[in-house]
Amino acid sequence: MEPEDAINVLGGPLEGCSTDPLTGFFRDGHCNTCAADQGSHTVCAVMTAEFLAYSKYVGNDLSTPVPQYRFPGLKPGDHWCLCASRFLQAHDEGCAPMVNLAATHKRALDIVPMRVLEQYDIDA
């Protein structure tokens, strides 16, 4: 399982998303992806209470720790590699979190249009 080229949606090198908590499909702190990453964990998002509640409501509880998977549970302010489709779903529902475009993998664009990602740019 090799990661694809680490290029962000801006066309530059993929920056790190978070090492505390440690995120990414490869748990390397980056939103890297590969063919085995069925969820496309490519959007580096900044968690909010609203988004965490929404994610739990739709069946993916990101706030409760799961020690056996070394998952600490997320809290508002944490950066996390989200599935691109979940981000788009949250956008459609009006509760998408902000994103770090420099740390968002270019493969996110297969699912989320750039104009949508730009609306949530933490650096804008």
Tab-separated table of N, CA, C and O in Angstrom:
chain	number	residue	atom	x	y	z
A	1	MET	N	0.833	-1.181	0.000
A	1	MET	CA	0.000	0.000	0.000
A	1	MET	C	0.880	1.248	0.000
A	1	MET	O	1.375	1.659	1.024
A	2	GLU	N	1.063	1.831	-1.154
A	2	GLU	CA	1.880	3.037	-1.268
A	2	GLU	C	0.988	4.261	-1.423
A	2	GLU	O	0.033	4.240	-2.195
A	3	PRO	N	1.301	5.341	-0.711
A	3	PRO	CA	0.522	6.558	-0.898
A	3	PRO	C	0.714	7.117	-2.309
A	3	PRO	O	1.767	6.939	-2.909
A	4	GLU	N	-0.321	7.793	-2.803
A	4	GLU	CA	-0.218	8.490	-4.076
A	4	GLU	C	0.679	9.704	-3.894
A	4	GLU	O	1.055	10.054	-2.781
A	5	ASP	N	0.988	10.378	-4.992
A	5	ASP	CA	1.773	11.604	-4.903
A	5	ASP	C	1.146	12.557	-3.892
A	5	ASP	O	-0.058	12.776	-3.915
A	6	ALA	N	1.965	13.093	-3.022
A	6	ALA	CA	1.488	13.972	-1.956
A	6	ALA	C	1.393	15.411	-2.460
A	6	ALA	O	2.228	16.257	-2.151
A	7	ILE	N	0.342	15.676	-3.247
A	7	ILE	CA	0.089	16.997	-3.821
A	7	ILE	C	-1.233	17.512	-3.254
A	7	ILE	O	-2.221	16.770	-3.198
A	8	ASN	N	-1.250	18.788	-2.865
A	8	ASN	CA	-2.478	19.350	-2.307
A	8	ASN	C	-3.376	19.943	-3.397
A	8	ASN	O	-3.002	19.987	-4.570
A	9	VAL	N	-4.555	20.382	-3.007
A	9	VAL	CA	-5.536	20.916	-3.959
A	9	VAL	C	-5.074	22.225	-4.599
A	9	VAL	O	-5.645	22.658	-5.600
A	10	LEU	N	-4.050	22.849	-4.042
A	10	LEU	CA	-3.510	24.089	-4.592
A	10	LEU	C	-2.390	23.806	-5.595
A	10	LEU	O	-1.866	24.724	-6.209
A	11	GLY	N	-2.010	22.512	-5.725
A	11	GLY	CA	-0.960	22.121	-6.660
A	11	GLY	C	0.426	22.051	-6.058
A	11	GLY	O	1.394	21.734	-6.750
A	12	GLY	N	0.554	22.327	-4.768
A	12	GLY	CA	1.854	22.286	-4.092
A	12	GLY	C	2.022	21.018	-3.287
A	12	GLY	O	1.166	20.122	-3.302
A	13	PRO	N	3.149	20.914	-2.559
A	13	PRO	CA	3.377	19.740	-1.711
A	13	PRO	C	2.335	19.665	-0.591
A	13	PRO	O	1.955	20.691	-0.035
A	14	LEU	N	1.881	18.450	-0.296
A	14	LEU	CA	0.881	18.237	0.744
A	14	LEU	C	1.495	18.519	2.109
A	14	LEU	O	2.451	17.870	2.517
A	15	GLU	N	0.931	19.492	2.811
A	15	GLU	CA	1.400	19.815	4.159
A	15	GLU	C	0.782	18.861	5.169
A	15	GLU	O	-0.227	18.218	4.892
A	16	GLY	N	1.384	18.792	6.344
A	16	GLY	CA	0.843	17.962	7.407
A	16	GLY	C	-0.481	18.504	7.903
A	16	GLY	O	-0.711	19.713	7.901
A	17	CYS	N	-1.349	17.603	8.354
A	17	CYS	CA	-2.651	17.997	8.881
A	17	CYS	C	-2.613	17.994	10.407
A	17	CYS	O	-2.918	18.996	11.025
A	18	SER	N	-2.210	16.876	11.012
A	18	SER	CA	-2.132	16.804	12.477
A	18	SER	C	-1.348	15.581	12.930
A	18	SER	O	-1.535	14.489	12.412
A	19	THR	N	-0.500	15.803	13.930
A	19	THR	CA	0.172	14.672	14.585
A	19	THR	C	-0.356	14.497	16.007
A	19	THR	O	-0.011	13.538	16.679
A	20	ASP	N	-1.187	15.434	16.471
A	20	ASP	CA	-1.784	15.349	17.807
A	20	ASP	C	-3.188	15.935	17.761
A	20	ASP	O	-3.333	17.135	17.948
A	21	PRO	N	-4.207	15.111	17.502
A	21	PRO	CA	-4.144	13.647	17.335
A	21	PRO	C	-3.555	13.256	15.972
A	21	PRO	O	-3.648	14.012	15.010
A	22	LEU	N	-2.961	12.076	15.944
A	22	LEU	CA	-2.339	11.564	14.731
A	22	LEU	C	-3.430	11.142	13.750
A	22	LEU	O	-4.268	10.298	14.056
A	23	THR	N	-3.425	11.760	12.580
A	23	THR	CA	-4.494	11.552	11.613
A	23	THR	C	-3.975	10.969	10.304
A	23	THR	O	-2.780	10.762	10.136
A	24	GLY	N	-4.882	10.736	9.399
A	24	GLY	CA	-4.572	10.260	8.052
A	24	GLY	C	-4.833	8.781	7.885
A	24	GLY	O	-4.781	8.015	8.845
A	25	PHE	N	-5.144	8.394	6.656
A	25	PHE	CA	-5.381	6.984	6.344
A	25	PHE	C	-4.178	6.133	6.736
A	25	PHE	O	-4.324	5.016	7.217
A	26	PHE	N	-2.967	6.681	6.567
A	26	PHE	CA	-1.737	5.961	6.925
A	26	PHE	C	-1.276	6.288	8.346
A	26	PHE	O	-0.223	5.819	8.770
A	27	ARG	N	-2.045	7.112	9.064
A	27	ARG	CA	-1.694	7.588	10.407
A	27	ARG	C	-0.261	8.140	10.405
A	27	ARG	O	0.566	7.812	11.254
A	28	ASP	N	-0.023	9.019	9.413
A	28	ASP	CA	1.286	9.661	9.292
A	28	ASP	C	1.184	11.176	9.457
A	28	ASP	O	2.148	11.892	9.216
A	29	GLY	N	-0.006	11.654	9.856
A	29	GLY	CA	-0.199	13.079	10.051
A	29	GLY	C	-0.599	13.838	8.798
A	29	GLY	O	-0.881	15.024	8.848
A	30	HIS	N	-0.620	13.145	7.664
A	30	HIS	CA	-0.969	13.757	6.379
A	30	HIS	C	-2.239	13.119	5.825
A	30	HIS	O	-2.528	11.965	6.126
A	31	CYS	N	-2.955	13.865	4.977
A	31	CYS	CA	-4.171	13.339	4.350
A	31	CYS	C	-3.837	12.635	3.045
A	31	CYS	O	-4.453	12.889	1.994
A	32	ASN	N	-2.827	11.762	3.103
A	32	ASN	CA	-2.441	10.948	1.951
A	32	ASN	C	-3.521	9.919	1.668
A	32	ASN	O	-4.325	9.592	2.536
A	33	THR	N	-3.498	9.366	0.460
A	33	THR	CA	-4.494	8.385	0.072
A	33	THR	C	-3.867	7.357	-0.863
A	33	THR	O	-2.727	7.508	-1.296
A	34	CYS	N	-4.621	6.303	-1.139
A	34	CYS	CA	-4.206	5.261	-2.070
A	34	CYS	C	-5.473	4.525	-2.494
A	34	CYS	O	-6.562	4.814	-1.997
A	35	ALA	N	-5.329	3.566	-3.372
A	35	ALA	CA	-6.491	2.816	-3.869
A	35	ALA	C	-7.246	2.112	-2.744
A	35	ALA	O	-8.464	1.948	-2.813
A	36	ALA	N	-6.550	1.711	-1.690
A	36	ALA	CA	-7.198	1.007	-0.578
A	36	ALA	C	-8.020	1.934	0.319
A	36	ALA	O	-8.834	1.478	1.113
A	37	ASP	N	-7.835	3.242	0.175
A	37	ASP	CA	-8.548	4.220	0.993
A	37	ASP	C	-9.926	4.462	0.388
A	37	ASP	O	-10.174	5.444	-0.293
A	38	GLN	N	-10.840	3.547	0.686
A	38	GLN	CA	-12.194	3.607	0.120
A	38	GLN	C	-12.935	4.886	0.496
A	38	GLN	O	-13.768	5.364	-0.255
A	39	GLY	N	-12.630	5.445	1.655
A	39	GLY	CA	-13.327	6.645	2.110
A	39	GLY	C	-12.731	7.947	1.608
A	39	GLY	O	-13.289	9.005	1.835
A	40	SER	N	-11.578	7.892	0.951
A	40	SER	CA	-10.874	9.092	0.492
A	40	SER	C	-10.711	10.083	1.647
A	40	SER	O	-11.299	11.172	1.666
A	41	HIS	N	-9.889	9.702	2.627
A	41	HIS	CA	-9.620	10.527	3.817
A	41	HIS	C	-8.649	11.651	3.423
A	41	HIS	O	-7.477	11.619	3.791
A	42	THR	N	-9.139	12.604	2.646
A	42	THR	CA	-8.268	13.558	1.970
A	42	THR	C	-8.484	15.019	2.354
A	42	THR	O	-7.703	15.874	1.941
A	43	VAL	N	-9.524	15.327	3.130
A	43	VAL	CA	-9.828	16.715	3.483
A	43	VAL	C	-9.327	17.001	4.898
A	43	VAL	O	-9.804	16.401	5.865
A	44	CYS	N	-8.363	17.919	5.021
A	44	CYS	CA	-7.848	18.305	6.337
A	44	CYS	C	-8.786	19.345	6.925
A	44	CYS	O	-8.782	20.509	6.530
A	45	ALA	N	-9.611	18.915	7.874
A	45	ALA	CA	-10.650	19.767	8.448
A	45	ALA	C	-10.354	20.106	9.903
A	45	ALA	O	-9.723	19.329	10.621
A	46	VAL	N	-10.841	21.257	10.328
A	46	VAL	CA	-10.722	21.710	11.713
A	46	VAL	C	-12.066	21.433	12.386
A	46	VAL	O	-13.086	22.009	12.018
A	47	MET	N	-12.043	20.527	13.347
A	47	MET	CA	-13.281	20.093	13.990
A	47	MET	C	-13.983	21.237	14.719
A	47	MET	O	-13.341	22.106	15.302
A	48	THR	N	-15.317	21.192	14.657
A	48	THR	CA	-16.168	22.107	15.417
A	48	THR	C	-17.165	21.259	16.201
A	48	THR	O	-17.431	20.108	15.830
A	49	ALA	N	-17.723	21.819	17.257
A	49	ALA	CA	-18.732	21.090	18.029
A	49	ALA	C	-19.908	20.736	17.125
A	49	ALA	O	-20.444	19.628	17.192
A	50	GLU	N	-20.293	21.665	16.255
A	50	GLU	CA	-21.422	21.434	15.356
A	50	GLU	C	-21.144	20.262	14.405
A	50	GLU	O	-21.986	19.382	14.239
A	51	PHE	N	-19.948	20.249	13.812
A	51	PHE	CA	-19.634	19.156	12.892
A	51	PHE	C	-19.533	17.823	13.625
A	51	PHE	O	-20.015	16.799	13.141
A	52	LEU	N	-18.899	17.809	14.793
A	52	LEU	CA	-18.770	16.556	15.552
A	52	LEU	C	-20.143	15.996	15.928
A	52	LEU	O	-20.365	14.789	15.845
A	53	ALA	N	-21.073	16.870	16.297
A	53	ALA	CA	-22.440	16.428	16.615
A	53	ALA	C	-23.119	15.892	15.358
A	53	ALA	O	-23.796	14.855	15.396
A	54	TYR	N	-22.932	16.569	14.247
A	54	TYR	CA	-23.512	16.123	12.977
A	54	TYR	C	-22.963	14.755	12.575
A	54	TYR	O	-23.717	13.845	12.223
A	55	SER	N	-21.636	14.604	12.661
A	55	SER	CA	-21.010	13.339	12.280
A	55	SER	C	-21.532	12.191	13.140
A	55	SER	O	-21.832	11.099	12.629
A	56	LYS	N	-21.681	12.441	14.425
A	56	LYS	CA	-22.230	11.416	15.323
A	56	LYS	C	-23.671	11.090	14.927
A	56	LYS	O	-24.060	9.919	14.865
A	57	TYR	N	-24.449	12.108	14.619
A	57	TYR	CA	-25.854	11.934	14.222
A	57	TYR	C	-25.989	11.059	12.974
A	57	TYR	O	-26.894	10.243	12.873
A	58	VAL	N	-25.060	11.226	12.015
A	58	VAL	CA	-25.142	10.444	10.773
A	58	VAL	C	-24.369	9.121	10.858
A	58	VAL	O	-24.189	8.442	9.854
A	59	GLY	N	-23.919	8.762	12.062
A	59	GLY	CA	-23.374	7.431	12.270
A	59	GLY	C	-21.881	7.279	12.394
A	59	GLY	O	-21.376	6.163	12.444
A	60	ASN	N	-21.134	8.387	12.446
A	60	ASN	CA	-19.690	8.285	12.618
A	60	ASN	C	-19.282	9.134	13.811
A	60	ASN	O	-19.004	10.323	13.672
A	61	ASP	N	-19.249	8.513	14.984
A	61	ASP	CA	-18.921	9.205	16.228
A	61	ASP	C	-17.415	9.431	16.299
A	61	ASP	O	-16.655	8.514	16.582
A	62	LEU	N	-17.007	10.667	16.040
A	62	LEU	CA	-15.583	11.014	16.070
A	62	LEU	C	-15.145	11.575	17.416
A	62	LEU	O	-13.969	11.810	17.621
A	63	SER	N	-16.096	11.786	18.330
A	63	SER	CA	-15.731	12.416	19.600
A	63	SER	C	-15.494	11.432	20.743
A	63	SER	O	-14.899	11.795	21.750
A	64	THR	N	-15.920	10.198	20.596
A	64	THR	CA	-15.737	9.202	21.651
A	64	THR	C	-14.428	8.438	21.440
A	64	THR	O	-14.200	7.895	20.363
A	65	PRO	N	-13.561	8.397	22.460
A	65	PRO	CA	-12.314	7.645	22.325
A	65	PRO	C	-12.559	6.152	22.070
A	65	PRO	O	-13.527	5.582	22.581
A	66	VAL	N	-11.695	5.554	21.250
A	66	VAL	CA	-11.717	4.109	20.990
A	66	VAL	C	-10.279	3.618	21.212
A	66	VAL	O	-9.481	3.544	20.274
A	67	PRO	N	-9.941	3.305	22.485
A	67	PRO	CA	-8.559	2.973	22.838
A	67	PRO	C	-7.953	1.824	22.035
A	67	PRO	O	-6.774	1.863	21.699
A	68	GLN	N	-8.760	0.793	21.716
A	68	GLN	CA	-8.187	-0.351	20.996
A	68	GLN	C	-7.679	0.029	19.604
A	68	GLN	O	-6.864	-0.665	19.032
A	69	TYR	N	-8.148	1.161	19.051
A	69	TYR	CA	-7.644	1.656	17.759
A	69	TYR	C	-6.741	2.867	17.951
A	69	TYR	O	-6.435	3.573	16.999
A	70	ARG	N	-6.338	3.101	19.203
A	70	ARG	CA	-5.510	4.253	19.550
A	70	ARG	C	-6.132	5.555	19.043
A	70	ARG	O	-5.446	6.444	18.554
A	71	PHE	N	-7.462	5.631	19.150
A	71	PHE	CA	-8.191	6.823	18.733
A	71	PHE	C	-8.609	7.591	19.971
A	71	PHE	O	-9.390	7.088	20.785
A	72	PRO	N	-8.101	8.823	20.152
A	72	PRO	CA	-8.350	9.575	21.374
A	72	PRO	C	-9.721	10.232	21.452
A	72	PRO	O	-10.115	10.703	22.514
A	73	GLY	N	-10.458	10.247	20.353
A	73	GLY	CA	-11.698	11.031	20.300
A	73	GLY	C	-11.329	12.471	19.978
A	73	GLY	O	-10.336	12.995	20.488
A	74	LEU	N	-12.100	13.085	19.116
A	74	LEU	CA	-11.780	14.444	18.683
A	74	LEU	C	-12.580	15.478	19.446
A	74	LEU	O	-13.661	15.196	19.952
A	75	LYS	N	-12.020	16.676	19.517
A	75	LYS	CA	-12.688	17.804	20.165
A	75	LYS	C	-12.579	19.018	19.240
A	75	LYS	O	-11.751	19.034	18.325
A	76	PRO	N	-13.422	20.017	19.450
A	76	PRO	CA	-13.334	21.212	18.620
A	76	PRO	C	-11.910	21.775	18.602
A	76	PRO	O	-11.229	21.804	19.630
A	77	GLY	N	-11.473	22.158	17.416
A	77	GLY	CA	-10.122	22.682	17.239
A	77	GLY	C	-9.138	21.660	16.714
A	77	GLY	O	-8.110	22.027	16.151
A	78	ASP	N	-9.419	20.358	16.911
A	78	ASP	CA	-8.544	19.320	16.378
A	78	ASP	C	-8.593	19.331	14.852
A	78	ASP	O	-9.646	19.570	14.262
A	79	HIS	N	-7.450	19.052	14.235
A	79	HIS	CA	-7.386	18.896	12.781
A	79	HIS	C	-7.461	17.404	12.485
A	79	HIS	O	-6.831	16.602	13.178
A	80	TRP	N	-8.208	17.021	11.434
A	80	TRP	CA	-8.449	15.621	11.147
A	80	TRP	C	-8.665	15.417	9.653
A	80	TRP	O	-9.301	16.242	9.003
A	81	CYS	N	-8.165	14.318	9.119
A	81	CYS	CA	-8.379	13.975	7.711
A	81	CYS	C	-9.762	13.339	7.554
A	81	CYS	O	-9.961	12.176	7.899
A	82	LEU	N	-10.683	14.118	7.043
A	82	LEU	CA	-12.057	13.661	6.844
A	82	LEU	C	-12.227	12.978	5.498
A	82	LEU	O	-11.531	13.311	4.538
A	83	CYS	N	-13.195	12.083	5.430
A	83	CYS	CA	-13.609	11.520	4.149
A	83	CYS	C	-14.204	12.656	3.323
A	83	CYS	O	-15.011	13.437	3.822
A	84	ALA	N	-13.790	12.726	2.068
A	84	ALA	CA	-14.258	13.799	1.193
A	84	ALA	C	-15.783	13.786	1.059
A	84	ALA	O	-16.421	14.841	1.067
A	85	SER	N	-16.378	12.601	0.964
A	85	SER	CA	-17.836	12.532	0.811
A	85	SER	C	-18.563	13.018	2.068
A	85	SER	O	-19.614	13.642	1.981
A	86	ARG	N	-18.005	12.759	3.248
A	86	ARG	CA	-18.608	13.247	4.496
A	86	ARG	C	-18.517	14.767	4.556
A	86	ARG	O	-19.448	15.440	4.984
A	87	PHE	N	-17.378	15.313	4.123
A	87	PHE	CA	-17.246	16.765	4.095
A	87	PHE	C	-18.304	17.377	3.172
A	87	PHE	O	-18.987	18.337	3.538
A	88	LEU	N	-18.461	16.805	1.980
A	88	LEU	CA	-19.441	17.320	1.027
A	88	LEU	C	-20.859	17.203	1.578
A	88	LEU	O	-21.672	18.124	1.443
A	89	GLN	N	-21.136	16.082	2.252
A	89	GLN	CA	-22.446	15.882	2.879
A	89	GLN	C	-22.686	16.954	3.945
A	89	GLN	O	-23.768	17.547	4.014
A	90	ALA	N	-21.676	17.233	4.757
A	90	ALA	CA	-21.807	18.262	5.797
A	90	ALA	C	-22.004	19.643	5.161
A	90	ALA	O	-22.784	20.459	5.657
A	91	HIS	N	-21.318	19.902	4.061
A	91	HIS	CA	-21.514	21.156	3.329
A	91	HIS	C	-22.964	21.280	2.873
A	91	HIS	O	-23.608	22.313	3.068
A	92	ASP	N	-23.481	20.209	2.295
A	92	ASP	CA	-24.864	20.212	1.809
A	92	ASP	C	-25.865	20.437	2.945
A	92	ASP	O	-26.935	20.998	2.726
A	93	GLU	N	-25.496	20.000	4.160
A	93	GLU	CA	-26.374	20.151	5.326
A	93	GLU	C	-26.106	21.456	6.099
A	93	GLU	O	-26.748	21.719	7.111
A	94	GLY	N	-25.120	22.226	5.645
A	94	GLY	CA	-24.840	23.517	6.264
A	94	GLY	C	-24.007	23.478	7.522
A	94	GLY	O	-24.053	24.420	8.313
A	95	CYS	N	-23.222	22.401	7.715
A	95	CYS	CA	-22.411	22.331	8.943
A	95	CYS	C	-20.988	21.838	8.684
A	95	CYS	O	-20.380	21.224	9.560
A	96	ALA	N	-20.475	22.133	7.497
A	96	ALA	CA	-19.101	21.709	7.181
A	96	ALA	C	-18.092	22.507	8.000
A	96	ALA	O	-18.293	23.697	8.251
A	97	PRO	N	-17.006	21.855	8.401
A	97	PRO	CA	-15.951	22.553	9.140
A	97	PRO	C	-15.015	23.301	8.184
A	97	PRO	O	-15.051	23.091	6.974
A	98	MET	N	-14.188	24.173	8.734
A	98	MET	CA	-13.158	24.853	7.949
A	98	MET	C	-12.109	23.822	7.524
A	98	MET	O	-11.979	22.759	8.155
A	99	VAL	N	-11.373	24.133	6.456
A	99	VAL	CA	-10.360	23.209	5.952
A	99	VAL	C	-9.030	23.925	5.730
A	99	VAL	O	-8.989	25.128	5.475
A	100	ASN	N	-7.965	23.138	5.823
A	100	ASN	CA	-6.622	23.599	5.499
A	100	ASN	C	-6.340	23.102	4.084
A	100	ASN	O	-6.064	21.911	3.882
A	101	LEU	N	-6.440	23.995	3.095
A	101	LEU	CA	-6.275	23.595	1.694
A	101	LEU	C	-4.872	23.059	1.407
A	101	LEU	O	-4.722	22.128	0.622
A	102	ALA	N	-3.858	23.624	2.051
A	102	ALA	CA	-2.483	23.172	1.812
A	102	ALA	C	-2.255	21.746	2.319
A	102	ALA	O	-1.342	21.059	1.877
A	103	ALA	N	-3.126	21.288	3.238
A	103	ALA	CA	-3.021	19.938	3.795
A	103	ALA	C	-4.122	19.014	3.280
A	103	ALA	O	-4.273	17.895	3.758
A	104	THR	N	-4.896	19.477	2.287
A	104	THR	CA	-5.972	18.683	1.683
A	104	THR	C	-5.461	18.088	0.373
A	104	THR	O	-5.011	18.819	-0.508
A	105	HIS	N	-5.504	16.761	0.265
A	105	HIS	CA	-4.960	16.047	-0.895
A	105	HIS	C	-5.759	16.354	-2.159
A	105	HIS	O	-6.984	16.477	-2.122
A	106	LYS	N	-5.055	16.427	-3.281
A	106	LYS	CA	-5.704	16.745	-4.567
A	106	LYS	C	-6.809	15.753	-4.937
A	106	LYS	O	-7.739	16.105	-5.669
A	107	ARG	N	-6.755	14.518	-4.426
A	107	ARG	CA	-7.802	13.532	-4.736
A	107	ARG	C	-9.148	13.913	-4.137
A	107	ARG	O	-10.179	13.402	-4.571
A	108	ALA	N	-9.168	14.830	-3.177
A	108	ALA	CA	-10.444	15.326	-2.641
A	108	ALA	C	-11.261	15.955	-3.767
A	108	ALA	O	-12.499	15.917	-3.740
A	109	LEU	N	-10.586	16.496	-4.779
A	109	LEU	CA	-11.268	17.157	-5.892
A	109	LEU	C	-12.049	16.180	-6.765
A	109	LEU	O	-12.895	16.601	-7.553
A	110	ASP	N	-11.789	14.878	-6.607
A	110	ASP	CA	-12.592	13.866	-7.312
A	110	ASP	C	-14.033	13.862	-6.781
A	110	ASP	O	-14.938	13.384	-7.453
A	111	ILE	N	-14.208	14.372	-5.561
A	111	ILE	CA	-15.505	14.311	-4.876
A	111	ILE	C	-16.048	15.710	-4.558
A	111	ILE	O	-17.240	15.967	-4.727
A	112	VAL	N	-15.174	16.588	-4.100
A	112	VAL	CA	-15.588	17.929	-3.670
A	112	VAL	C	-15.058	18.971	-4.659
A	112	VAL	O	-13.851	19.047	-4.867
A	113	PRO	N	-15.944	19.775	-5.248
A	113	PRO	CA	-15.463	20.826	-6.152
A	113	PRO	C	-14.587	21.840	-5.411
A	113	PRO	O	-14.832	22.155	-4.241
A	114	MET	N	-13.572	22.365	-6.102
A	114	MET	CA	-12.661	23.340	-5.505
A	114	MET	C	-13.429	24.563	-4.990
A	114	MET	O	-13.119	25.077	-3.917
A	115	ARG	N	-14.460	25.006	-5.711
A	115	ARG	CA	-15.225	26.187	-5.278
A	115	ARG	C	-15.876	25.951	-3.923
A	115	ARG	O	-16.043	26.895	-3.137
A	116	VAL	N	-16.228	24.688	-3.622
A	116	VAL	CA	-16.808	24.365	-2.313
A	116	VAL	C	-15.718	24.395	-1.252
A	116	VAL	O	-15.871	25.020	-0.194
A	117	LEU	N	-14.571	23.758	-1.515
A	117	LEU	CA	-13.473	23.755	-0.552
A	117	LEU	C	-13.035	25.190	-0.216
A	117	LEU	O	-12.784	25.508	0.942
A	118	GLU	N	-12.972	26.051	-1.235
A	118	GLU	CA	-12.509	27.421	-1.030
A	118	GLU	C	-13.404	28.201	-0.067
A	118	GLU	O	-12.933	29.093	0.625
A	119	GLN	N	-14.668	27.835	0.016
A	119	GLN	CA	-15.605	28.514	0.929
A	119	GLN	C	-15.216	28.294	2.399
A	119	GLN	O	-15.638	29.048	3.268
A	120	TYR	N	-14.447	27.231	2.662
A	120	TYR	CA	-14.104	26.839	4.034
A	120	TYR	C	-12.621	26.988	4.334
A	120	TYR	O	-12.130	26.472	5.331
A	121	ASP	N	-11.891	27.718	3.501
A	121	ASP	CA	-10.452	27.888	3.638
A	121	ASP	C	-10.124	28.624	4.939
A	121	ASP	O	-10.527	29.778	5.125
A	122	ILE	N	-9.368	27.968	5.838
A	122	ILE	CA	-9.009	28.613	7.110
A	122	ILE	C	-8.084	29.805	6.909
A	122	ILE	O	-7.985	30.658	7.777
A	123	ASP	N	-7.417	29.858	5.765
A	123	ASP	CA	-6.483	30.957	5.515
A	123	ASP	C	-7.120	32.112	4.726
A	123	ASP	O	-6.446	33.087	4.424
A	124	ALA	N	-8.398	31.991	4.411
A	124	ALA	CA	-9.058	33.057	3.624
A	124	ALA	C	-9.385	34.252	4.498
A	124	ALA	O	-9.582	34.161	5.679
